[in-house]
Every structure is written in structure tokens, then in C-alpha cells.
PDB file of C-alpha atoms and ligand atoms in Angstrom:
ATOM      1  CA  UNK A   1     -14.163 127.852  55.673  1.00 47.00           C
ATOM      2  CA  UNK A   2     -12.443 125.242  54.008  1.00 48.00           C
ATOM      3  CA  UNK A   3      -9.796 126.591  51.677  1.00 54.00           C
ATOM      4  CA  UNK A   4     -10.568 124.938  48.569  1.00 75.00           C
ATOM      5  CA  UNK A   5     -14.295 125.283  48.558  1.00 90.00           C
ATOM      6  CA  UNK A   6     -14.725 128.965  47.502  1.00 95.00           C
ATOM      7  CA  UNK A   7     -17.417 130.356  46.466  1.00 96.00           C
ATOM      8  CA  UNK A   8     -18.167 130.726  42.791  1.00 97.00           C
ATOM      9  CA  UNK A   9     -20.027 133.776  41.609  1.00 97.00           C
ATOM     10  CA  UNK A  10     -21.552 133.510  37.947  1.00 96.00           C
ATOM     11  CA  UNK A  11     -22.664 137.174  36.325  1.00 94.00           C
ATOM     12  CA  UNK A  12     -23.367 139.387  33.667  1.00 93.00           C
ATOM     13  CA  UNK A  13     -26.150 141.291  32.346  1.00 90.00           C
ATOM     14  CA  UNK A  14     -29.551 139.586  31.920  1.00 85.00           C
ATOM     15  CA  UNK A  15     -30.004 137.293  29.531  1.00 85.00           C
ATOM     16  CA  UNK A  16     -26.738 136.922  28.579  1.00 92.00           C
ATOM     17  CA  UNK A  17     -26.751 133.131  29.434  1.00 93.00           C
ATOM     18  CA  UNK A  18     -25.436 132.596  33.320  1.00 93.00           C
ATOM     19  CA  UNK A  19     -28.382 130.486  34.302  1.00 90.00           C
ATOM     20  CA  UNK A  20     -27.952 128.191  31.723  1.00 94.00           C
ATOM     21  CA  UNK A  21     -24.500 128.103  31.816  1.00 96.00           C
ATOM     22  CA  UNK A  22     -24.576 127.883  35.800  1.00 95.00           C
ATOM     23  CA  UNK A  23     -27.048 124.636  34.958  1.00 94.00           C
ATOM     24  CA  UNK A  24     -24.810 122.996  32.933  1.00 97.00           C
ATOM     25  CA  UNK A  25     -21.459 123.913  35.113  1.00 97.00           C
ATOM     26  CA  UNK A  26     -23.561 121.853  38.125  1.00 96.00           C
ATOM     27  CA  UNK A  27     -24.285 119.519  35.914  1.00 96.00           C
ATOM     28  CA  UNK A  28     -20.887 118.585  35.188  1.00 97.00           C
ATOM     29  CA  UNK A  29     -19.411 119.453  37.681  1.00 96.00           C
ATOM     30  CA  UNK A  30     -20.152 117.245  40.945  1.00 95.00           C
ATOM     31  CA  UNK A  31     -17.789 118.930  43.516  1.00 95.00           C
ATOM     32  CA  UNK A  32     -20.120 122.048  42.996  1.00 96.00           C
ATOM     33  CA  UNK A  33     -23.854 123.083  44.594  1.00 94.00           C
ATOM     34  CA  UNK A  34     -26.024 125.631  43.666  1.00 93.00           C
ATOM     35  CA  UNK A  35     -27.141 128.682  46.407  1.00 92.00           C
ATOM     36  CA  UNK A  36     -30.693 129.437  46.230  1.00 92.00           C
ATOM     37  CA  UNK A  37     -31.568 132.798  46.620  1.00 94.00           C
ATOM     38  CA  UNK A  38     -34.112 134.499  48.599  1.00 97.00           C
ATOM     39  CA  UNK A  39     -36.952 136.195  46.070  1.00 97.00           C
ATOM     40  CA  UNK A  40     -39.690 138.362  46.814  1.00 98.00           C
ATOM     41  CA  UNK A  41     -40.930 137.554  44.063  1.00 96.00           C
ATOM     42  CA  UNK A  42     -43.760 134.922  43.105  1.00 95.00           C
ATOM     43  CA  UNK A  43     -42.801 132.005  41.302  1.00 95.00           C
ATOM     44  CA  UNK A  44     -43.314 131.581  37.994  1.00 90.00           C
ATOM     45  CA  UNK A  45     -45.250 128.258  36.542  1.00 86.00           C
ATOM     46  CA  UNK A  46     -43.584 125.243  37.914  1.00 90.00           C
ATOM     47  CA  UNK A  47     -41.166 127.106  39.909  1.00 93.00           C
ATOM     48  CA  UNK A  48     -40.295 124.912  43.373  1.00 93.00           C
ATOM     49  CA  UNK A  49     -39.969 127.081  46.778  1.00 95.00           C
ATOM     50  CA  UNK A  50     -36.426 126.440  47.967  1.00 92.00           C
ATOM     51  CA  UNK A  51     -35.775 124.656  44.597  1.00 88.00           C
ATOM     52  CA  UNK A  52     -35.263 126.899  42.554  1.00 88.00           C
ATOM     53  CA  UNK A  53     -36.029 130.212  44.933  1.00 94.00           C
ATOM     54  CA  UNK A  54     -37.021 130.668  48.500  1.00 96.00           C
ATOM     55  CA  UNK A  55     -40.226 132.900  47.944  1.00 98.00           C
ATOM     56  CA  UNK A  56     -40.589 135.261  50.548  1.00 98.00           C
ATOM     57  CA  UNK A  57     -42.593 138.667  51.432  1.00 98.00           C
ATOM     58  CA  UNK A  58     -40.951 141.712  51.811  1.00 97.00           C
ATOM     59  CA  UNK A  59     -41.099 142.043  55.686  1.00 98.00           C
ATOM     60  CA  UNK A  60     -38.964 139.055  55.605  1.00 98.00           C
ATOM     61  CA  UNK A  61     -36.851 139.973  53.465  1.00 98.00           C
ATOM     62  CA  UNK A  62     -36.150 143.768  55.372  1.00 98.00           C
ATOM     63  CA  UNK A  63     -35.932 141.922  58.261  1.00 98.00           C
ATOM     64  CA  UNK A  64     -33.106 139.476  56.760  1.00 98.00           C
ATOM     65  CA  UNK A  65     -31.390 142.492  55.598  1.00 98.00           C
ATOM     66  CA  UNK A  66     -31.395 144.672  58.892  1.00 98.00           C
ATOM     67  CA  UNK A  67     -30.046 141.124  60.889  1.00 98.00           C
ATOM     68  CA  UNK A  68     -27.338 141.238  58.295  1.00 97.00           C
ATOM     69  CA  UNK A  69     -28.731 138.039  57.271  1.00 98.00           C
ATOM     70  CA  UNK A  70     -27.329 138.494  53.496  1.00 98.00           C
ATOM     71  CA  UNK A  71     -24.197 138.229  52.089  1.00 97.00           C
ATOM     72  CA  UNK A  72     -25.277 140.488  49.194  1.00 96.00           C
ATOM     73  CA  UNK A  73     -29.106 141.523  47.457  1.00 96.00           C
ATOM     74  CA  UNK A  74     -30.181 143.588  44.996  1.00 93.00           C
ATOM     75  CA  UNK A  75     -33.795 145.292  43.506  1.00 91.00           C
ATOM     76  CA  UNK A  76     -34.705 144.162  40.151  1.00 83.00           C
ATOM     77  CA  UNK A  77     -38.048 145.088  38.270  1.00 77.00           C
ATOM     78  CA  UNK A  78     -39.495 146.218  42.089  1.00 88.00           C
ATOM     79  CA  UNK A  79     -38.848 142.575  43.240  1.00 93.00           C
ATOM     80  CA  UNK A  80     -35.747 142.057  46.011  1.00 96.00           C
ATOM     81  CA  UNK A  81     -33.121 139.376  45.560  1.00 95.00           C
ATOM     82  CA  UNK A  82     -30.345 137.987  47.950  1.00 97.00           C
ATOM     83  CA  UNK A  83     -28.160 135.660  48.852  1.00 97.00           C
ATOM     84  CA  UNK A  84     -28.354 133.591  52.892  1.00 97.00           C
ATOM     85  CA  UNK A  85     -24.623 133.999  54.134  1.00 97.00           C
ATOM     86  CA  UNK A  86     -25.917 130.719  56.007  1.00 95.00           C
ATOM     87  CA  UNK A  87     -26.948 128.448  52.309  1.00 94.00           C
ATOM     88  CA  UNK A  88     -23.658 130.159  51.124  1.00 95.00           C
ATOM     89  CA  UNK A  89     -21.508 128.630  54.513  1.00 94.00           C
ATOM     90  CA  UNK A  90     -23.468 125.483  54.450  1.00 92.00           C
ATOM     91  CA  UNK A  91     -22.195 124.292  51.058  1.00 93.00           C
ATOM     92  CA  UNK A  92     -19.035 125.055  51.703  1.00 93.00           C
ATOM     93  CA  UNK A  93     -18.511 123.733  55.003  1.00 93.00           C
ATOM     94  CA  UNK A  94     -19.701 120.617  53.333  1.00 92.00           C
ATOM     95  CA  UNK A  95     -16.152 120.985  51.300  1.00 93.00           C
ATOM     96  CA  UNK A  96     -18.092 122.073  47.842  1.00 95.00           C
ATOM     97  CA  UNK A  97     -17.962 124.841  45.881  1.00 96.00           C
ATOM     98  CA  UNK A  98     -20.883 127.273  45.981  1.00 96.00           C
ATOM     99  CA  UNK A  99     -22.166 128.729  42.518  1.00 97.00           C
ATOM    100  CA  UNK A 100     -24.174 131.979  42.829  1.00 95.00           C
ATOM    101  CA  UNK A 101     -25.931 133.899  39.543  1.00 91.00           C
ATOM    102  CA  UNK A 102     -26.087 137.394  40.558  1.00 91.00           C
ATOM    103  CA  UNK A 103     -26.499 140.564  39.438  1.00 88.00           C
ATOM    104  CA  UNK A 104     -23.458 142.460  38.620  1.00 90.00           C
ATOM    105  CA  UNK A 105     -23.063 144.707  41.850  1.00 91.00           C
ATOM    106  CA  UNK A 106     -23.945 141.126  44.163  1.00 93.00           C
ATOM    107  CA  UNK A 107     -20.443 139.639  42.916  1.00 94.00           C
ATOM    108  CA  UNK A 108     -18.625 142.705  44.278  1.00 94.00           C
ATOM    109  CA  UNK A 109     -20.129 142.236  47.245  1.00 95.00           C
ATOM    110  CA  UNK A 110     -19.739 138.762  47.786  1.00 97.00           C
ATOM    111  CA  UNK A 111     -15.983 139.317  47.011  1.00 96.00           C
ATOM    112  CA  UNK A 112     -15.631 142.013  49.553  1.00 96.00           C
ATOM    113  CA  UNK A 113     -17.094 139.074  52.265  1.00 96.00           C
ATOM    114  CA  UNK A 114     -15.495 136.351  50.880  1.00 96.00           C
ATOM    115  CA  UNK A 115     -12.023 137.537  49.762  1.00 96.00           C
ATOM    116  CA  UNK A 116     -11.186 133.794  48.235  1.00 95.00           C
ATOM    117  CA  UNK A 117     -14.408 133.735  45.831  1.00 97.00           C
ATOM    118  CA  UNK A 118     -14.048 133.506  42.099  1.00 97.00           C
ATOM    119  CA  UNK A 119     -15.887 135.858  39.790  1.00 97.00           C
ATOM    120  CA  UNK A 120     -16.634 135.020  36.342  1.00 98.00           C
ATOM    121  CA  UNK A 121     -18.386 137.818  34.171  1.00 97.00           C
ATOM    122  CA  UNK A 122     -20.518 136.020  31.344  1.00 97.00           C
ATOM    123  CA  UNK A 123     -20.046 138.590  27.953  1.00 97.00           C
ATOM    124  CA  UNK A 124     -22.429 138.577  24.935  1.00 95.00           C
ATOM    125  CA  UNK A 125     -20.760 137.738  21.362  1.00 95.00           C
ATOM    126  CA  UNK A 126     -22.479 141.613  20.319  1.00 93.00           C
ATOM    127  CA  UNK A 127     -25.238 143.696  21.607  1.00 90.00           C
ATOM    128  CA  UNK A 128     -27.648 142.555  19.326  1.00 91.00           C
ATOM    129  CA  UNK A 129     -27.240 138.308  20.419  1.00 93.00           C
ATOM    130  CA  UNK A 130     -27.630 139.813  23.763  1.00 91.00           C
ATOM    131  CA  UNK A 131     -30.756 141.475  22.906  1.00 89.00           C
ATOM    132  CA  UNK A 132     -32.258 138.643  20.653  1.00 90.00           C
ATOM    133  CA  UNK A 133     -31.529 136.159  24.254  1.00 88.00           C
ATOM    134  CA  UNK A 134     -33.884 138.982  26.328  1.00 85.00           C
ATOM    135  CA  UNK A 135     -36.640 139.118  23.715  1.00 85.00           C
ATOM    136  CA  UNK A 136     -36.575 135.106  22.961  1.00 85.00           C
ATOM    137  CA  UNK A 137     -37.591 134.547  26.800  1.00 76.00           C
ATOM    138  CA  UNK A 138     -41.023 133.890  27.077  1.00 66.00           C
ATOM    139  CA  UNK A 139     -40.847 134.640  30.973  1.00 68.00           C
ATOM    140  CA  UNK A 140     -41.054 138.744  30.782  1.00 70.00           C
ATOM    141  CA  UNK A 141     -43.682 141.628  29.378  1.00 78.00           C
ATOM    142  CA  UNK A 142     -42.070 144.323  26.698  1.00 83.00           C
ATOM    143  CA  UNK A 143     -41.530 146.833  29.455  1.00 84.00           C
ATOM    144  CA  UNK A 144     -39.439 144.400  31.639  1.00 82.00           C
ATOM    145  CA  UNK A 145     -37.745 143.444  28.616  1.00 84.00           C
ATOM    146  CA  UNK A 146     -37.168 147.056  28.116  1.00 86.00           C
ATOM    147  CA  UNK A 147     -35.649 147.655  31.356  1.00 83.00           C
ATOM    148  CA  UNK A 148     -33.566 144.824  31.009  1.00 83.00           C
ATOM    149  CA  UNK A 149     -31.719 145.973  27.808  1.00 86.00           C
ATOM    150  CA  UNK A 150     -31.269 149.002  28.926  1.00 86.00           C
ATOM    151  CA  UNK A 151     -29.753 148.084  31.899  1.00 86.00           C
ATOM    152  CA  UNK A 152     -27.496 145.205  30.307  1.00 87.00           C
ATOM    153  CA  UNK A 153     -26.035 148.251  28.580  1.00 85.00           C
ATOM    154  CA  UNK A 154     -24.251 149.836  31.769  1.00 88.00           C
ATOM    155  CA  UNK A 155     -23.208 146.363  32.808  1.00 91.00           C
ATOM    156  CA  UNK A 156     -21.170 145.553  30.302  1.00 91.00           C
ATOM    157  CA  UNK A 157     -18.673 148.229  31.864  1.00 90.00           C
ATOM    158  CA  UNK A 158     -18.631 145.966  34.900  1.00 92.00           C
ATOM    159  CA  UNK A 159     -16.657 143.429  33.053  1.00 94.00           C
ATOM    160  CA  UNK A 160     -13.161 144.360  33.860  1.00 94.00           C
ATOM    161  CA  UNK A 161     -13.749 143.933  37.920  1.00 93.00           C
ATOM    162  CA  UNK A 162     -14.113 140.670  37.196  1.00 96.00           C
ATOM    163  CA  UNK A 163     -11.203 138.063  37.665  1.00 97.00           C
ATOM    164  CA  UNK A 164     -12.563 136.240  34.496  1.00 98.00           C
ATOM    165  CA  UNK A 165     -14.836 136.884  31.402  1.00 98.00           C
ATOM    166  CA  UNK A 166     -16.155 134.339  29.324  1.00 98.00           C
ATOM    167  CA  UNK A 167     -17.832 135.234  25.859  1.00 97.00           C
ATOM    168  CA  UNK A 168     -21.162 133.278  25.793  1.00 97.00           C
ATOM    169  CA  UNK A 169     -20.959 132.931  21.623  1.00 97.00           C
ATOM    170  CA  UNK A 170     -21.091 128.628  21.791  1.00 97.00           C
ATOM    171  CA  UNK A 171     -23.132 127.621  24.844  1.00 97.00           C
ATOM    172  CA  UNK A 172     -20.766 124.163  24.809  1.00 98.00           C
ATOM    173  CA  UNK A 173     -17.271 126.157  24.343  1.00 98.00           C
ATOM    174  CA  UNK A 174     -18.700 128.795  27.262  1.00 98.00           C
ATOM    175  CA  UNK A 175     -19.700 125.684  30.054  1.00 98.00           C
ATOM    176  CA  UNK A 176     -16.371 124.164  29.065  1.00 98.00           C
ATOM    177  CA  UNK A 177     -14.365 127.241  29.706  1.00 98.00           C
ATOM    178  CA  UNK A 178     -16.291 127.936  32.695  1.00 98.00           C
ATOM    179  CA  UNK A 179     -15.352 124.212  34.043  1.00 98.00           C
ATOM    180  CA  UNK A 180     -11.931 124.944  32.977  1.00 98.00           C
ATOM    181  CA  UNK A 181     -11.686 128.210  34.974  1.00 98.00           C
ATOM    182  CA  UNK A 182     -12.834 126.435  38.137  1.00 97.00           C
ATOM    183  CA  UNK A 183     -10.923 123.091  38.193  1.00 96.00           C
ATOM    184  CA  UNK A 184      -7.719 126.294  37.640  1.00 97.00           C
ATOM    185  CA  UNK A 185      -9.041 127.585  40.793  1.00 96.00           C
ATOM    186  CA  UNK A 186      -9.048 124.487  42.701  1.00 95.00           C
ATOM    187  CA  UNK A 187      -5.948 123.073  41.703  1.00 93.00           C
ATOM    188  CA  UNK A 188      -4.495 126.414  42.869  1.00 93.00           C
ATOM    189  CA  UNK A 189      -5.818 126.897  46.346  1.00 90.00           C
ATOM    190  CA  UNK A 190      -5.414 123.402  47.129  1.00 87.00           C
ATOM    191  CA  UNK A 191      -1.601 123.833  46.747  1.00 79.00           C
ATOM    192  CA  UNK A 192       0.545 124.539  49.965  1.00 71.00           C
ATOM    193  CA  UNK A 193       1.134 128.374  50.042  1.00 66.00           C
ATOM    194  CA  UNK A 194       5.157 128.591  49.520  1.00 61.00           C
TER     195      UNK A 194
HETATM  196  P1  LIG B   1     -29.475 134.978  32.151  1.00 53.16           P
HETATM  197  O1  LIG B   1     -29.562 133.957  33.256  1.00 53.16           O
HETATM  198  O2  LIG B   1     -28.091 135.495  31.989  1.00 53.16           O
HETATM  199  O3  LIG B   1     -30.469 136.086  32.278  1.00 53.16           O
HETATM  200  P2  LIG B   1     -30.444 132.790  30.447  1.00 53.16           P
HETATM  201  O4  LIG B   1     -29.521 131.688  30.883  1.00 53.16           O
HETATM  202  O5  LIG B   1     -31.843 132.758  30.945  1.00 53.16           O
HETATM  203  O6  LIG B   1     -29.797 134.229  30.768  1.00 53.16           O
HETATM  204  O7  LIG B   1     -30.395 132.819  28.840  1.00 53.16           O
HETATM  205  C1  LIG B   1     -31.176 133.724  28.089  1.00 53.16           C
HETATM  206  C2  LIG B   1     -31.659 133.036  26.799  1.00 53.16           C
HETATM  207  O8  LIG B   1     -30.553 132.821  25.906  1.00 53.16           O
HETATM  208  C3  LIG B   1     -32.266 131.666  27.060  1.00 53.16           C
HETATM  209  O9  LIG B   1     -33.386 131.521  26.207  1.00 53.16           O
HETATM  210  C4  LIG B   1     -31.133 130.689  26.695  1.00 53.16           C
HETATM  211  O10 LIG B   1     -31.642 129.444  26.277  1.00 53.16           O
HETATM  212  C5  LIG B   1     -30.436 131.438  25.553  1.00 53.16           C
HETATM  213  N1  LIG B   1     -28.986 131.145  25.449  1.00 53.16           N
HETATM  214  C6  LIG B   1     -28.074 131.058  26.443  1.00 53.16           C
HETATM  215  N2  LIG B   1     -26.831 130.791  25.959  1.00 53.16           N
HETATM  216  C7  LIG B   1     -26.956 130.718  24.614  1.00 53.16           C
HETATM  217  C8  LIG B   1     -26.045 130.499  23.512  1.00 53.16           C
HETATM  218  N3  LIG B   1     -24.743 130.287  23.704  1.00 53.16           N
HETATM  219  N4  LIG B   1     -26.537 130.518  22.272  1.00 53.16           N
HETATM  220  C9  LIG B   1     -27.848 130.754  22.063  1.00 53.16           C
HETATM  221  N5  LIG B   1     -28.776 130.976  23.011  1.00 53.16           N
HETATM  222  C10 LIG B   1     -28.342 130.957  24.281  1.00 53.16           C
HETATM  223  P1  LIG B   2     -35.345 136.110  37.544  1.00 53.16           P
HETATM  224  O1  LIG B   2     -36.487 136.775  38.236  1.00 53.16           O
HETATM  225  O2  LIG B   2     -35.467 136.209  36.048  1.00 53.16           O
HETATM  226  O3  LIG B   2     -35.078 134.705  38.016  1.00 53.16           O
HETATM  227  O4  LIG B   2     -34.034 136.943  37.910  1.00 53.16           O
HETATM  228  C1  LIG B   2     -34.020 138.303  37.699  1.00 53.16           C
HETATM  229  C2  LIG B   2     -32.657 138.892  37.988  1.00 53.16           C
HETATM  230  O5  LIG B   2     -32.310 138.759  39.371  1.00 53.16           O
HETATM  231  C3  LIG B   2     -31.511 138.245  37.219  1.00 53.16           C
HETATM  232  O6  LIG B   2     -30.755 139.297  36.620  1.00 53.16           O
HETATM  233  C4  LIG B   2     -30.714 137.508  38.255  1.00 53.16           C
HETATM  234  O7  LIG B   2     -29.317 137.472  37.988  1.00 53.16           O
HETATM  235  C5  LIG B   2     -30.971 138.333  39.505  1.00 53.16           C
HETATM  236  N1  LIG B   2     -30.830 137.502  40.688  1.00 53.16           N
HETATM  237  C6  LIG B   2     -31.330 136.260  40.900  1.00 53.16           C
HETATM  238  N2  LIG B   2     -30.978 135.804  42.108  1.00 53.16           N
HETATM  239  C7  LIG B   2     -30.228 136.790  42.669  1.00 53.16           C
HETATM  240  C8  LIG B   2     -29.564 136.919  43.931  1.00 53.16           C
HETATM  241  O8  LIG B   2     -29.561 136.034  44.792  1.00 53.16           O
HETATM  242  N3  LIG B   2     -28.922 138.080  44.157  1.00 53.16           N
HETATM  243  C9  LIG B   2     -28.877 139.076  43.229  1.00 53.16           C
HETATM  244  N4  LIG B   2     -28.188 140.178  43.548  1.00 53.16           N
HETATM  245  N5  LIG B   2     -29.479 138.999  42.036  1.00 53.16           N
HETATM  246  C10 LIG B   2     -30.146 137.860  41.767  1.00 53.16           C
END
């Protein structure tokens, strides 16, 4: 792998703000691509296959995991999420940083495989900004939205295993810090080890 295209791993609880920071971060950011991750569940309105998920059914999915086919996946609201070791490889290979939005056990995991990653834990300003974001989302029912906050709660503590945590208060001051953060990162493991 080359050295100074680690991979990037954005997280916190739901609806904190990492997809929309994430957007902005690639957005900005041109020495960075996005890993899409493998879903089994169905896309929402206007969602792309391989855009913006790779929709697959569960016997795929098992069958990814028991090939070892995933550097890291998780089970949210009954629906399984992962991440390709391969789309996480191929970016980097291509001398780019890969950004990953993952739940807050996936980081840990991706760390463990790829030692040289960079985690950065997205915080809410309070509880109750975190909890406004959930319920402003027009994308889940109450009871998701339920689970979700309830969840968010226990992984908060997660935080401190992070190498970084960035309070999501101003969306503009949270990309920038995020930027910051990486470009910190690159300049680092692009110097010569002494
Ligand atoms: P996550 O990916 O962490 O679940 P999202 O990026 O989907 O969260 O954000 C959840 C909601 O909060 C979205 O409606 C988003 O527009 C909004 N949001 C994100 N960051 C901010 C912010 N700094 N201030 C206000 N609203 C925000
Ligand atoms: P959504 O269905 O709203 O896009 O995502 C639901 C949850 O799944 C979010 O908390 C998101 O962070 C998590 N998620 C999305 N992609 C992945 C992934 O590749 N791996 C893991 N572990 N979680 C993911």
C-alpha cells in the first residue's frame, strides 16, 4: 500500500453529521475517494447501485463475509453493512486516500487491518442537536428513529478510541477541521521516518 494514501475512516453516532461532512471533505478535497459499501438494504428514492451503495441480498453478503471478503460490517435496523477490502485497496493503490462512514465498531476494525488508517469520531454540540439531526431526516419511521437515539447514546463512549474528535456544532468549521486533520496526516507520513 502506498504509504501516504491511508485510509480515512469518518464516524460517530447516527445522525450526527459524517455523511455530510464526508460529502463536503470529497468535495474539497481532490486527493481523496469515497468507498462504497456493500448494503443489504434496498435503496432509497434516487439512490444509484454502486453510487452511492452496492445493493446486495443477504446470501451475498454471508458469502462475502465467510471468504473474508470484508474489511469490517456491521447489522443496523436488520439490514447488513460492509466495507470490500478490494474498493478499500483499489483507491489506494491508485495513491488516494480512502474515506469510509462507518459505524462506530467498523473504524476499530478497519484500524486493526489497516494499522496506518486515520480515525476521526464526529461529536454532537449536546444530546438534544443530536437528536433534533435524527428526527429532521425524512429518510426513517419513529421506531428506527427510536433505535437510533438510543443507540447514539452508548456511542458517544466510543469517542476516546478515536485518534481525533471533531464537534459537528458549524457544519463549515467541522469540514474545515476535518480537511485540516487530513492534510496533518499526509504531510506526516509522507516525511522520511528518522
Ligand atoms: P449521519 O451520516 O452522521 O447519520 P447526516 O450527515 O445524515 O448524519 O446528518 C443528519 C442531519 O443533520 C442531516 O439532515 C444534515 O443535513 C444535518 N446536519 C449535519 N451537520 C449539521 C450542522 N452542523 N448543523 C445543522 N444540521 C446539520
Ligand atoms: P443508511 O442506511 O442511513 O445509509 O446507514 C445506516 C447506518 O449504517 C449508518 O449509521 C451508517 O454509518 C452505517 N453504515 C453505512 N455504511 C456502512 C459500512 O460500510 N459499514 C458499517 N459498519 N456501517 C455502515
Amino acid at each position: 500500500m502506498n504509504r501516504t494514501a491511508f485510509p480515512i475512516v469518518v464516524t460517530g453516532p447516527s445522525g450526527v453529521g459524517k455523511t455530510t461532512i464526508a460529502r463536503r471533505v470529497l468535495e474539497e478535497d481532490p486527493g481523496t475517494t469515497y468507498s462504497v459499501s456493500v448494503t443489504t438494504r434496498p435503496p432509497r428514492h434516487n439512490e444509484q447501485n454502486r453510487a452511492h451503495y452496492e445493493f446486495v441480498l443477504d446470501e451475498l453478503f454471508d458469502e462475502l463475509v465467510e471468504t473474508g471478503e470484508l474489511a469490517e460490517w456491521a447489522v443496523v435496523h436488520d439490514f447488513r453493512y460492509g466495507t470490500r477490502k478490494c474498493a478499500i485497496e483499489e483507491v489506494t493503490a491508485a495513491g488516494k486516500n480512502v474515506l469510509m462512514d462507518v459505524d462506530v465498531q467498523g473504524g476499530m476494525s478497519i484500524k486493526k487491518l489497516y494499522p496506518e488508517s486515520v480515525l476521526i469520531f464526529i461529536l454532537p454540540p449536546s444530546r438534544e442537536i443530536l437528536e433534533t439531526r435524527l428526527r429532521s431526516r425524512a429518510t426513517d419511521d419513529a421506531d428506527v428513529i427510536e433505535t437510533r437515539l438510543r443507540n447514539a447514546i452508548g456511542e458517544l463512549d466510543w469517542a476516546d478510541r478515536y485518534d481525533y474528535r471533531v464537534v459537528n456544532d458549524d457544519l463549515d468549521a467541522a469540514v474545515r477541521e476535518t480537511l485540516e486533520i487530513i492534510a496533518k496526516e499526509r504531510q506526516a507520513k509522507s516525511e522520511p521516518a528518522s
